[in-house]
Coordinates of C-alpha atoms and ligand atoms in Angstrom, one line a residue:
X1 CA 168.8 -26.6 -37.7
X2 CA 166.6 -23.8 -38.7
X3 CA 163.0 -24.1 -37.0
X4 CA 160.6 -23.8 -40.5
X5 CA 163.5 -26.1 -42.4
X6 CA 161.7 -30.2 -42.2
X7 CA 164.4 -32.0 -41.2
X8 CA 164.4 -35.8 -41.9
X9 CA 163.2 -37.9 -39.2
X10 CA 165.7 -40.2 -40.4
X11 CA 168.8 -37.2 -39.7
X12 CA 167.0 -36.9 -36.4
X13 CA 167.2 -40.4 -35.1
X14 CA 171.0 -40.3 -35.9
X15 CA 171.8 -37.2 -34.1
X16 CA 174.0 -37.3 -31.3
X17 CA 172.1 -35.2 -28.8
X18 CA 168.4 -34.2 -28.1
X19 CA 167.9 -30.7 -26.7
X20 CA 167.2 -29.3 -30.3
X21 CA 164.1 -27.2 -32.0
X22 CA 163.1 -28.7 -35.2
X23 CA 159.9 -29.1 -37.9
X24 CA 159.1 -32.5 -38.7
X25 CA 156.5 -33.3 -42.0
X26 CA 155.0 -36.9 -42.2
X27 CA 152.1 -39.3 -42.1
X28 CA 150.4 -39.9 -38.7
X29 CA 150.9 -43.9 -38.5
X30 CA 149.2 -44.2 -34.9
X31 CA 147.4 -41.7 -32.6
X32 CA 147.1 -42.5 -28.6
X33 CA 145.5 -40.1 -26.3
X34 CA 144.3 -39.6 -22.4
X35 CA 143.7 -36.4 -20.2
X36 CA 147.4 -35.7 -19.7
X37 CA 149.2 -36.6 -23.4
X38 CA 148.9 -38.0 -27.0
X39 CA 151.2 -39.7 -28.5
X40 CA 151.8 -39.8 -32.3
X41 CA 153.9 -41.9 -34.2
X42 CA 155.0 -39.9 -37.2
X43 CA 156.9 -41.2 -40.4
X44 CA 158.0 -39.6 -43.4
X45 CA 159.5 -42.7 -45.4
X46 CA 163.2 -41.8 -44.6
X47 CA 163.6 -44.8 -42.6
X48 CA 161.5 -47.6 -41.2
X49 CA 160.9 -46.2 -37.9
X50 CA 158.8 -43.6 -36.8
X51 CA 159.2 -40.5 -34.8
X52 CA 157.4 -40.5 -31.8
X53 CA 155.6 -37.1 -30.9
X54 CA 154.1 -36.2 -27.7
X55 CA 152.0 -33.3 -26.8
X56 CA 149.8 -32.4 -23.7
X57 CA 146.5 -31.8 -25.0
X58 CA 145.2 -28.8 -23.4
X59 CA 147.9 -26.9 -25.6
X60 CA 146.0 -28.0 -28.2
X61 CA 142.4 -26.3 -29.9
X62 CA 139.9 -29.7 -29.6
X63 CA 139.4 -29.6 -33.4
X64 CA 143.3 -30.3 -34.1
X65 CA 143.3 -33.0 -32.6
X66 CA 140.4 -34.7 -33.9
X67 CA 142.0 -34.2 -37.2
X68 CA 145.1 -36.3 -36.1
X69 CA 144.0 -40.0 -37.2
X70 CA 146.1 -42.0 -39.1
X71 CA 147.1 -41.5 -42.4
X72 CA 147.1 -37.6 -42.1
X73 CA 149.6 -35.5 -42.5
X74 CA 151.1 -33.5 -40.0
X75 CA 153.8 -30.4 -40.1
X76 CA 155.0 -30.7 -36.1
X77 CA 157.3 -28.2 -34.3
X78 CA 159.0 -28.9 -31.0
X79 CA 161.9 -29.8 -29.3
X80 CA 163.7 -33.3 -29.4
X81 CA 164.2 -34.9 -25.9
X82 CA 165.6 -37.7 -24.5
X83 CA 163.1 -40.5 -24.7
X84 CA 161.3 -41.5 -21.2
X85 CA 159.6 -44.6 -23.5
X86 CA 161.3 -47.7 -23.7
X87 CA 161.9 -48.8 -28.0
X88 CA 163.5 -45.0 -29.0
X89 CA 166.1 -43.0 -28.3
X90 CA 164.5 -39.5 -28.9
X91 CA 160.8 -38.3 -29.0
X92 CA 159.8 -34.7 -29.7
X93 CA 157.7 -32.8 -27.3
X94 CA 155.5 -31.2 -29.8
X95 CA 154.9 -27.3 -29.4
X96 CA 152.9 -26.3 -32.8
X97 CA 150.6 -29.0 -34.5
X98 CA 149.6 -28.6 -38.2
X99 CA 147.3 -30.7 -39.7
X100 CA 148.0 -30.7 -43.4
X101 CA 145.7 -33.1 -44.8
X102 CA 143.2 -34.8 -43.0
X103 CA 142.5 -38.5 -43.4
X104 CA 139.1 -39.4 -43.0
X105 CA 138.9 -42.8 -40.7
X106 CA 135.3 -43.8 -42.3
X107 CA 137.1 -44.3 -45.9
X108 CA 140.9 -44.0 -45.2
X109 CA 141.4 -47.7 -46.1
X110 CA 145.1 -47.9 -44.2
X111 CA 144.2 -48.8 -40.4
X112 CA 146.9 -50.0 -37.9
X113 CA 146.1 -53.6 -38.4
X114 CA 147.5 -56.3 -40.6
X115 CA 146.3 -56.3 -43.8
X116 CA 147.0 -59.2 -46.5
X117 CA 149.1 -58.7 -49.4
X118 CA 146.4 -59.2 -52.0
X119 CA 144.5 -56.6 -50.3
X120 CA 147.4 -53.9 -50.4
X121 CA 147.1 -54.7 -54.3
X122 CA 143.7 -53.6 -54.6
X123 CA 145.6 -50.1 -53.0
X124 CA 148.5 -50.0 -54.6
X125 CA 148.2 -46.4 -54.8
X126 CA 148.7 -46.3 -50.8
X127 CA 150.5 -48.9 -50.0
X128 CA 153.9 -47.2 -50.1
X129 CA 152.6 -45.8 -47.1
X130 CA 152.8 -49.4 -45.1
X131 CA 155.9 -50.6 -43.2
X132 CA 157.0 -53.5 -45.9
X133 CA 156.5 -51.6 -49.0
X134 CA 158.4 -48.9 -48.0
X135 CA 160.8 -50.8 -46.7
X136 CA 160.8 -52.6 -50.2
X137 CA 160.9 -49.5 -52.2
X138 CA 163.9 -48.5 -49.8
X139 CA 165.9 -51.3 -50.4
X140 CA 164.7 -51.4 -54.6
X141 CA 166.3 -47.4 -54.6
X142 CA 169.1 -49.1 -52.7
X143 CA 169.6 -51.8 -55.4
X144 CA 169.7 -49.8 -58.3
X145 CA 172.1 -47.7 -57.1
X146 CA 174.1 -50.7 -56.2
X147 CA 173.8 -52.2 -59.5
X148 CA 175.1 -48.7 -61.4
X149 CA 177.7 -48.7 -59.1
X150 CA 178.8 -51.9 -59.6
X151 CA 179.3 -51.6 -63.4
X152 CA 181.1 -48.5 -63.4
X153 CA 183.4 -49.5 -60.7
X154 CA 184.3 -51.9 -63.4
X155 CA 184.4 -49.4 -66.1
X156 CA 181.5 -50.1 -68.3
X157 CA 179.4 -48.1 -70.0
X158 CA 175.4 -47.7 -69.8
X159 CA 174.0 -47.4 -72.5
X160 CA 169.7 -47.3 -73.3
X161 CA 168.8 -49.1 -75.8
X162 CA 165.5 -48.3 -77.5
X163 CA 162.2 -49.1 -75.9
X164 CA 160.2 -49.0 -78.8
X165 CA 161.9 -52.0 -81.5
X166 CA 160.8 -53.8 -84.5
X167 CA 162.9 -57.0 -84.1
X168 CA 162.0 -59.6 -81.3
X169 CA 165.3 -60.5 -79.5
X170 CA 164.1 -63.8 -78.0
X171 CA 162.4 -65.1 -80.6
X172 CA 159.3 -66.0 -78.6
X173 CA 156.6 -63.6 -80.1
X174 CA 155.2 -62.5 -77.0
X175 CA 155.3 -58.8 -77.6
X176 CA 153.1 -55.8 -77.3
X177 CA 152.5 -53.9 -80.7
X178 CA 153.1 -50.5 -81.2
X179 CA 151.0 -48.4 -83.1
X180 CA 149.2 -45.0 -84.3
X181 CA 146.8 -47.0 -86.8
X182 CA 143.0 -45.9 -86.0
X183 CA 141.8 -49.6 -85.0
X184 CA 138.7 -49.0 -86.2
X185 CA 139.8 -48.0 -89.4
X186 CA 142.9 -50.2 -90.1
X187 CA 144.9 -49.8 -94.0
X188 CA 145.2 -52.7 -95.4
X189 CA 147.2 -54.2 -98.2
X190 CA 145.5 -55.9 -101.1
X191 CA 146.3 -59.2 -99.9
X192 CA 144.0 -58.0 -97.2
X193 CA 146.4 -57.6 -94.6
X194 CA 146.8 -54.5 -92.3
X195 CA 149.1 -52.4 -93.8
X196 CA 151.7 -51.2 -91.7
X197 CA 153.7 -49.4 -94.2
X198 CA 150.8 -46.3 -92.9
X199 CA 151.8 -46.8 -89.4
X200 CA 154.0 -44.5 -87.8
X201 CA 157.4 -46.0 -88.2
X202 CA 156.7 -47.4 -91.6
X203 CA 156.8 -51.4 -90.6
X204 CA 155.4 -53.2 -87.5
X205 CA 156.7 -51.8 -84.0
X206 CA 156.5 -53.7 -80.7
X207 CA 158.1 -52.6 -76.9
X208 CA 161.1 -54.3 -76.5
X209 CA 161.4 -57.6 -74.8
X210 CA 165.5 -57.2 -74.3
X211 CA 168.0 -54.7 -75.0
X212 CA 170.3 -57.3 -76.2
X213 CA 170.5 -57.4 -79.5
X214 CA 171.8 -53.3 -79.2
X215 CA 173.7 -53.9 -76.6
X216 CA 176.0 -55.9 -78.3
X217 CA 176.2 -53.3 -80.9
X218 CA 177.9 -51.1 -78.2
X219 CA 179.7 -53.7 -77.0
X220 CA 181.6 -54.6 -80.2
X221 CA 182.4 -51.2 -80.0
X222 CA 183.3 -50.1 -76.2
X223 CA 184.3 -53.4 -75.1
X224 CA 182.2 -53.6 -71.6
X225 CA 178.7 -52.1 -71.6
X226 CA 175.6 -53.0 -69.2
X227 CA 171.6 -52.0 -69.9
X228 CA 169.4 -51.7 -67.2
X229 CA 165.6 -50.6 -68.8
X230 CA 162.3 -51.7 -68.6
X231 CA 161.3 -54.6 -70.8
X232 CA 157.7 -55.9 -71.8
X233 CA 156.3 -59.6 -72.4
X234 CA 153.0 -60.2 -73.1
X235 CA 153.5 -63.5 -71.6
X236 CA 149.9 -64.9 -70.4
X237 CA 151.6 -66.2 -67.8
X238 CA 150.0 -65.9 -64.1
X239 CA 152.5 -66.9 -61.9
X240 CA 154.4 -65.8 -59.0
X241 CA 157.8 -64.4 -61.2
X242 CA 156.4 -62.7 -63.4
X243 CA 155.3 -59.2 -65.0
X244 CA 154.3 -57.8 -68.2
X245 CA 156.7 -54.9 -67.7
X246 CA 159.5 -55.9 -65.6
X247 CA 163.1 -54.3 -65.6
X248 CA 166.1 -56.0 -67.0
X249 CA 170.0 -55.7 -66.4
X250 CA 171.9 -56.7 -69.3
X251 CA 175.8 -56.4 -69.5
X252 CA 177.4 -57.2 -73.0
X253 CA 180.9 -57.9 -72.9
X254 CA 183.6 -58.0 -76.0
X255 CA 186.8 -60.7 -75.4
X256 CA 184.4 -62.8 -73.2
X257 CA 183.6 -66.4 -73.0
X258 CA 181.1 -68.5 -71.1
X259 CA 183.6 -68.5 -68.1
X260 CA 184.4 -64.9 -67.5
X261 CA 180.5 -64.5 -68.2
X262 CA 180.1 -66.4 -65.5
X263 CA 182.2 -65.6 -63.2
X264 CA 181.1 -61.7 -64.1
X265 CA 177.4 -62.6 -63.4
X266 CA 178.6 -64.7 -59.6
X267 CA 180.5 -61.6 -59.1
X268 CA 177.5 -59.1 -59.8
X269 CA 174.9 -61.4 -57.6
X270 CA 177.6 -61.6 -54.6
X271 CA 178.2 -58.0 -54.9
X272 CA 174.6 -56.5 -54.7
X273 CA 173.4 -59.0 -52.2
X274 CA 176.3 -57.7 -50.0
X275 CA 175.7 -54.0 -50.6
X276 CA 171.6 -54.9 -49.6
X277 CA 173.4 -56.2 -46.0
X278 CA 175.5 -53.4 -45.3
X279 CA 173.6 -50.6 -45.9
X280 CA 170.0 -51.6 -45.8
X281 CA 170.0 -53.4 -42.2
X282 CA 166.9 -51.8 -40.6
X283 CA 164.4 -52.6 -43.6
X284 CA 165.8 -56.2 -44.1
X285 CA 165.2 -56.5 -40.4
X286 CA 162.2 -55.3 -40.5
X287 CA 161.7 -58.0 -43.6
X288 CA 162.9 -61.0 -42.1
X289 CA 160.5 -60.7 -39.6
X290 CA 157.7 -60.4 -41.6
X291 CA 159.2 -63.1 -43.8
X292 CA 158.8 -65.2 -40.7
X293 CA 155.9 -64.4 -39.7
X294 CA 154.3 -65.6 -43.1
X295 CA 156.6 -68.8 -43.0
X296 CA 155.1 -69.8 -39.7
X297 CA 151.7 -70.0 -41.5
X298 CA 153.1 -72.4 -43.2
X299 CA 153.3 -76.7 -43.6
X300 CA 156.5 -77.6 -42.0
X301 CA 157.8 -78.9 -45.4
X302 CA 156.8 -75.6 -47.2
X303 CA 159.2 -73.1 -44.7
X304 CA 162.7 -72.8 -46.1
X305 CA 165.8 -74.0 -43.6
X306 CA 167.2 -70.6 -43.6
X307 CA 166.1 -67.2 -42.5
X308 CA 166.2 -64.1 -45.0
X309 CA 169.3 -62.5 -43.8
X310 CA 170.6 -66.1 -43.8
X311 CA 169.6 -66.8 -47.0
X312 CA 171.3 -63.3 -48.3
X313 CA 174.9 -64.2 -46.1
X314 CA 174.8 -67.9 -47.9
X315 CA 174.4 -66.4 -51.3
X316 CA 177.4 -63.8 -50.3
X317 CA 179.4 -66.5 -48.9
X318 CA 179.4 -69.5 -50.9
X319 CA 180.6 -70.7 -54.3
X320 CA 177.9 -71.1 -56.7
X321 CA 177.8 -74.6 -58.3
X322 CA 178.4 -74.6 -61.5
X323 CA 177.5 -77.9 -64.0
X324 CA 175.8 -78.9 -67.3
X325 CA 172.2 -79.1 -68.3
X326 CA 173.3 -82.8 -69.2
X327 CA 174.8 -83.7 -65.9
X328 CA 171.4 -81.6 -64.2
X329 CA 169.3 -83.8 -66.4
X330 CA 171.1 -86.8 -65.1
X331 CA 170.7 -85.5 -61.2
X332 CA 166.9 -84.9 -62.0
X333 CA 165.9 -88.2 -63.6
X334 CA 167.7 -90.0 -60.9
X335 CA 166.1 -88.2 -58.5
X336 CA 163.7 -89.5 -55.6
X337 CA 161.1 -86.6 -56.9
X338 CA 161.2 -88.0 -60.4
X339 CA 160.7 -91.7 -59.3
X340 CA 158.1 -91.0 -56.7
X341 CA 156.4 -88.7 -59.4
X342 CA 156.6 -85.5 -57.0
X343 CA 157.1 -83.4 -60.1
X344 CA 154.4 -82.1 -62.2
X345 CA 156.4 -82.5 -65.4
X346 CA 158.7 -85.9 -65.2
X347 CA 162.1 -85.7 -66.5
X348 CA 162.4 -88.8 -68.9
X349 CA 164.7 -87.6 -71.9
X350 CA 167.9 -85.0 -72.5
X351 CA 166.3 -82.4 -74.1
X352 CA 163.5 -81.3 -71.3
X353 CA 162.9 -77.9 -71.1
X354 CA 163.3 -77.1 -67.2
X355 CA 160.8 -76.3 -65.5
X356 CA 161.1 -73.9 -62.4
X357 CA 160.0 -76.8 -59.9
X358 CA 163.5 -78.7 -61.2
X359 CA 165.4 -75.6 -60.6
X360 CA 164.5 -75.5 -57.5
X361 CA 165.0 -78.9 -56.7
X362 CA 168.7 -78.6 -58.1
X363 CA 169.0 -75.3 -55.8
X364 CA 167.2 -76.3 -52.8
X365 CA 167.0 -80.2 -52.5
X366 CA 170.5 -81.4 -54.2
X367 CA 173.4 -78.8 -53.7
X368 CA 171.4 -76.6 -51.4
X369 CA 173.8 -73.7 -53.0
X370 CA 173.2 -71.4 -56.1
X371 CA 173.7 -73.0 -59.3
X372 CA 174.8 -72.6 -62.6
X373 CA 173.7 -74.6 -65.5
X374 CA 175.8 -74.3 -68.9
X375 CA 175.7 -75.9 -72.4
X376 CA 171.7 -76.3 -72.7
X377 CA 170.7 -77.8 -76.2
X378 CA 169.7 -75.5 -78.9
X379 CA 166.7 -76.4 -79.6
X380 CA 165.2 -74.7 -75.9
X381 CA 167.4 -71.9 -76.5
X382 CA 167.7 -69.0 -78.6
X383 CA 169.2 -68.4 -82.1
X384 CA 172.1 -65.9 -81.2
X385 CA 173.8 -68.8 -78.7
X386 CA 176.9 -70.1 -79.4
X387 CA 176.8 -73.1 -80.8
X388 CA 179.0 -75.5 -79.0
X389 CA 181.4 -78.3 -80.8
X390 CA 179.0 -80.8 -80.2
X391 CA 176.1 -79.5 -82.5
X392 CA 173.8 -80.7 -80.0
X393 CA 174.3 -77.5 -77.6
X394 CA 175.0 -74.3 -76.9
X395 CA 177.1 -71.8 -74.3
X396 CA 173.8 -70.9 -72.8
X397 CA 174.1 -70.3 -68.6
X398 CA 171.2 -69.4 -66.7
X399 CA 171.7 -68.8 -62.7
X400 CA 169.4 -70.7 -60.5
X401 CA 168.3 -69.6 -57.0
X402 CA 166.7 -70.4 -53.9
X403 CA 163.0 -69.8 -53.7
X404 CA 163.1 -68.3 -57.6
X405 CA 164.3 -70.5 -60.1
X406 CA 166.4 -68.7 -62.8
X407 CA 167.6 -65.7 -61.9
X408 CA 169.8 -64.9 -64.9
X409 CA 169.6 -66.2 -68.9
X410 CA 172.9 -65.6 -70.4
X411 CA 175.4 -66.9 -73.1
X412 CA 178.0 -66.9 -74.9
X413 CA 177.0 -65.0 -78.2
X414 CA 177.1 -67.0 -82.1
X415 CA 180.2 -64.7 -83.7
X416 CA 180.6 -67.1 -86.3
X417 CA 178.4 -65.2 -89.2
X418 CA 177.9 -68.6 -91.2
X419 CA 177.4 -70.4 -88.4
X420 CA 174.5 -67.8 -87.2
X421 CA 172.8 -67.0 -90.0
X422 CA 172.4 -70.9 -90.8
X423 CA 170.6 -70.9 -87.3
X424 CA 168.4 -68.2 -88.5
X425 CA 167.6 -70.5 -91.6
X426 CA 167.1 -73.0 -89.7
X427 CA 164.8 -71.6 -87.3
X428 CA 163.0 -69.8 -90.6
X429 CA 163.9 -66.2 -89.1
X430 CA 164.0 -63.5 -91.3
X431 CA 167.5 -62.6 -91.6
X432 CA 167.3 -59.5 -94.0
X433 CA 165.6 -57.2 -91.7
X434 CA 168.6 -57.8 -88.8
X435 CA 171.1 -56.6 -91.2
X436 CA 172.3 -54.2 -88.8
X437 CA 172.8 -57.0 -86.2
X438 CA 174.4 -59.4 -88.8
X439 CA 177.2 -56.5 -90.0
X440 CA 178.8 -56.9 -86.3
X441 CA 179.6 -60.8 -87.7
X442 CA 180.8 -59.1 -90.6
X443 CA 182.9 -56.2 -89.4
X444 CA 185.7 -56.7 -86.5
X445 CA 183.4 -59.6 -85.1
X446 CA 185.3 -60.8 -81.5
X447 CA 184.3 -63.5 -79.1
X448 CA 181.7 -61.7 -76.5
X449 CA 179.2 -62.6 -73.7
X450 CA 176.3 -61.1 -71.7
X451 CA 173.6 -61.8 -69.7
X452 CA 169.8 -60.5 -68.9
X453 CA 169.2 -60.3 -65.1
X454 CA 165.3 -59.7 -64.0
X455 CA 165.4 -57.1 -61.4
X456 CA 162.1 -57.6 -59.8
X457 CA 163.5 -61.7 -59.1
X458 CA 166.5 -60.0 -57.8
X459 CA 164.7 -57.9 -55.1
X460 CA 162.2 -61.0 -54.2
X461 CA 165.2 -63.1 -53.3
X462 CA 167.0 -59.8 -51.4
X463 CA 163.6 -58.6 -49.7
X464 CA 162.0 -62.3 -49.2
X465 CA 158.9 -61.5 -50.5
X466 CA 157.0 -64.5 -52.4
X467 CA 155.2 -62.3 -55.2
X468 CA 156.6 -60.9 -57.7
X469 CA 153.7 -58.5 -57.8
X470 CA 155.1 -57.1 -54.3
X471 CA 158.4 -55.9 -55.1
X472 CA 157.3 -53.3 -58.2
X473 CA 155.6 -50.0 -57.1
X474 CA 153.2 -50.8 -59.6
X475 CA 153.0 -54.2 -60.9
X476 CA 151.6 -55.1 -64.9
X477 CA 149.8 -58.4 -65.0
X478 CA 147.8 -59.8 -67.2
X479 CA 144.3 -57.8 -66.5
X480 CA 146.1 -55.4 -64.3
X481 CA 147.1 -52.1 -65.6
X482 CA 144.9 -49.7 -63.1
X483 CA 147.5 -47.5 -61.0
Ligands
ATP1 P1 161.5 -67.8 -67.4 O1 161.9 -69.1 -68.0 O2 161.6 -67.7 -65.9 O3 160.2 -67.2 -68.0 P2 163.1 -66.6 -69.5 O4 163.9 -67.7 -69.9 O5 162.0 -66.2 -70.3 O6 162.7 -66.8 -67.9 P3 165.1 -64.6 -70.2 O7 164.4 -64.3 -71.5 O8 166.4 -65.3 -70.2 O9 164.1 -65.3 -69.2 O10 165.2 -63.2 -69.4 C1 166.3 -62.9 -68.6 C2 165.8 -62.7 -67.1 O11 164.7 -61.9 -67.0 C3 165.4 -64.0 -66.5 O12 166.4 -64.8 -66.0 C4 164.5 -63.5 -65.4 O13 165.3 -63.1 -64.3 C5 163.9 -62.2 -66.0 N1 162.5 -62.4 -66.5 C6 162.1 -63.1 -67.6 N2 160.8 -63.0 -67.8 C7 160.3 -62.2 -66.8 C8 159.0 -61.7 -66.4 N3 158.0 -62.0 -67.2 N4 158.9 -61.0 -65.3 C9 160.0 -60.7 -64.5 N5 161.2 -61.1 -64.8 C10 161.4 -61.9 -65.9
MN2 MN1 159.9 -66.6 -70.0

């Protein structure tokens, strides 16, 4: 290893042997110091742990080391010994110290204490620099490369679909617009309505909400693609799953039905929890102890029966359950939370909209298993489902889990073009201006599938983090849009 080369504290703490001169580059987490030797713990966010760097202070000019306080950065020479501490297996004996931006202990907001969650969001500019976020933004890198290599081991394609649309996939308006009109100045028509024919693509643009609706385009012509791009809901909604900007996986599959959709989306969620195990072990360590830490804050009643890395082997391990909205509905209304009115919406008719509190009863009360719930009725789902023999439902599955609620929203897709666009009417959707959607019913139409599954509700479940707002470097909530 070449002396001025940084080598990765993260290469260092897997190498055989100590007895090596190297350069190491990275934040000062702590500084301790007496007469005879400091001791700095170094990281660089290569891994979870840190370096640990000792020096004797009279090699050192008094001015250097006043600059070493945490959150600086550091370029440190020396050579790596066997450690005498107990908790490492090397430490370098530090020969040159350079301090290359200081971090000013009166403002530097970072100190080697606990802070709470809600204040790290207040820095989400430096929180990547704490143990758990990097850890989470570790294991996030670790997921998506998971998730890509999942999908072309299986040969699909990805494909990005456009960011910027002017159809609304899911029907549920909750879109942000996109425009060049002046604001202050908007055209308008003579009906006295803004006049979007002047704006820059000529009709009303919004950020997409689902790459769906394209990706089946692709799909009806390469058989097996997957999506995986950011979407955008101006939902209002302040909860605890979810984001104005959150990314989305979608696979689209020609030739599928319901079951290989489902069996494809069990397969997916199996797969990338297993990958998380086997090659992110230190920061899910790391994370299950903080997830029990916060747990044991906690009512009795409120701490979940398993640990995180149990939670993740479960998922891994076990069949998910698989039944119908009507047999769920049945379960629910039956249920000792419905009679003793424990939920806040009661369950009284077929036809409910679920709410994520019966989700998570179904998930963590009554099969205590991941679950899958088919065959919802049309009128909670949306228009491009296919509409099951029964004209009551559809082939709609959504994926419940522990802790979450739904997970994934997929179907089976309408390929029937009468039978869709007399959902459309129904529904009083404007059929003319998906033309280009309708012509795949037209041309070569085929039985096909896909799903939508929300990243960020992925890595809460795989990181065991309760906030949505945690698992994104830079969350988008409603009033929130600073870093
Ligand atoms: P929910 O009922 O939880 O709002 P949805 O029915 O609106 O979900 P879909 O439109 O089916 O969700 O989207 C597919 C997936 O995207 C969901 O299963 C979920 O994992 C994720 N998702 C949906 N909305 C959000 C959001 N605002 N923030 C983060 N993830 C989301
Ligand atoms: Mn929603």
């Amino acid at each position: 290893m070449s002396q001025k080369k940084r080598t990765k504290i993260k290469d260092i703490l897997q190498l055989a042997e100590a007895n090596v001169t190297v350069t190491v580059k990275g934040w000062v987490r702590t500084k301790r110091e007496n007469k005879n030797v400091v001791f700095i713990n170094l990281n660089d966010g290569s891994t979870i742990n840190n370096l640990q760097i000792v020096g004797d202070p009279t090699k050192f000019d008094e001015a250097t080391l006043k600059k070493i306080t945490t959150g600086a950065s550091l370029s440190v020479v020396g050579l790596l010994v066997a450690s005498q501490g107990s908790g490492q297996k090397f430490e370098l004996q530090a020969e040159t110290i350079d301090v290359l931006g200081v971090a000013d202990p009166e403002k530097f907001p970072l100190q080697p204490k606990k802070h709470s969650l809600e204040f790290l969001r207040e820095i989400a500019h430096l929180r990547p620099r704490t143990n758990t976020f990097s850890a989470i933004l570790r294991v996030r890198h670790s997921m998506i490369f998971a998730v890509h290599k999942f999908f072309h081991e299986k040969g699909f394609f990805n494909i990005h679909t456009p960011i910027i649309t002017a159809s609304d996939a899911e029907g549920a308006g909750e879109m942000f617009r996109v425009t060049t009109l002046d604001l202050d100045k908007l055209p308008k028509t003579e009906d006295g309505k803004v006049d979007f024919k002047e704006d820059f693509f000529e009709r009303e643009a919004n950020l997409t909400v689902s790459g769906q609706l394209e990706g089946e385009l692709t799909a009806l012509a390469l058989s097996e693609i997957y999506t995986f791009g950011p979407t955008f809901r101006a939902e209002n909604s302040n909860t605890t799953r979810h984001l104005a900007e959150f990314w989305m996986i979608e696979p689209e599959m020609a030739f599928y039905d319901l079951e290989d959709n489902m069996d494809l989306a069990e397969e997916m969620l199996k797969y990338l929890v297993t990958y998380a195990l086997e090659n992110c072990q230190e920061d899910l360590a790391f994370l299950e102890q903080r997830a029990k830490d916060e747990e044991s804050t906690k009512k009795q009643e409120e701490r979940s029966e398993l640990s995180l890395l149990e939670r993740l082997r479960f998922v891994a391990d076990n069949e998910f359950v698989r039944l119908t909205y009507t047999e769920a509905i049945d379960i629910l209304r039956n249920s000792n939370y419905n009679k003793k009115k424990k939920f806040q919406y009661l369950i009284d008719a077929w036809g409910a909209d679920l709410q994520s509190e019966h989700e998570r009863y179904l998930v963590e009360k009554h099969f205590k298993k991941p679950v899958i719930l088919i065959d919802y009725p049309k009128e909670i789902k949306s228009f491009y489902m296919k509409q099951n023999d029964d004209g009551k439902t559809v082939a709609a599955m959504d994926i419940l889990f522990p802790g979450i609620g739904e997970i994934v929203g997929g179907s089976q897709r309408e390929e029937n073009y009468d039978k869709l666009t007399n959902r459309m009417k129904e529904l009083d959707m404007d059929a003319e201006s998906m033309w280009w959607f309708l012509d795949t019913r037209r041309f070569g139409t085929v039985p096909h599938s896909g799903f939508g599954l929300g990243f960020e509700r992925l890595m809460l479940f795989v990181t065991g983090m309760s906030n949505i707002r945690d698992v994104i470097p830079f969350p988008r909530t409603p009033g929130n849009a600073e870093f």
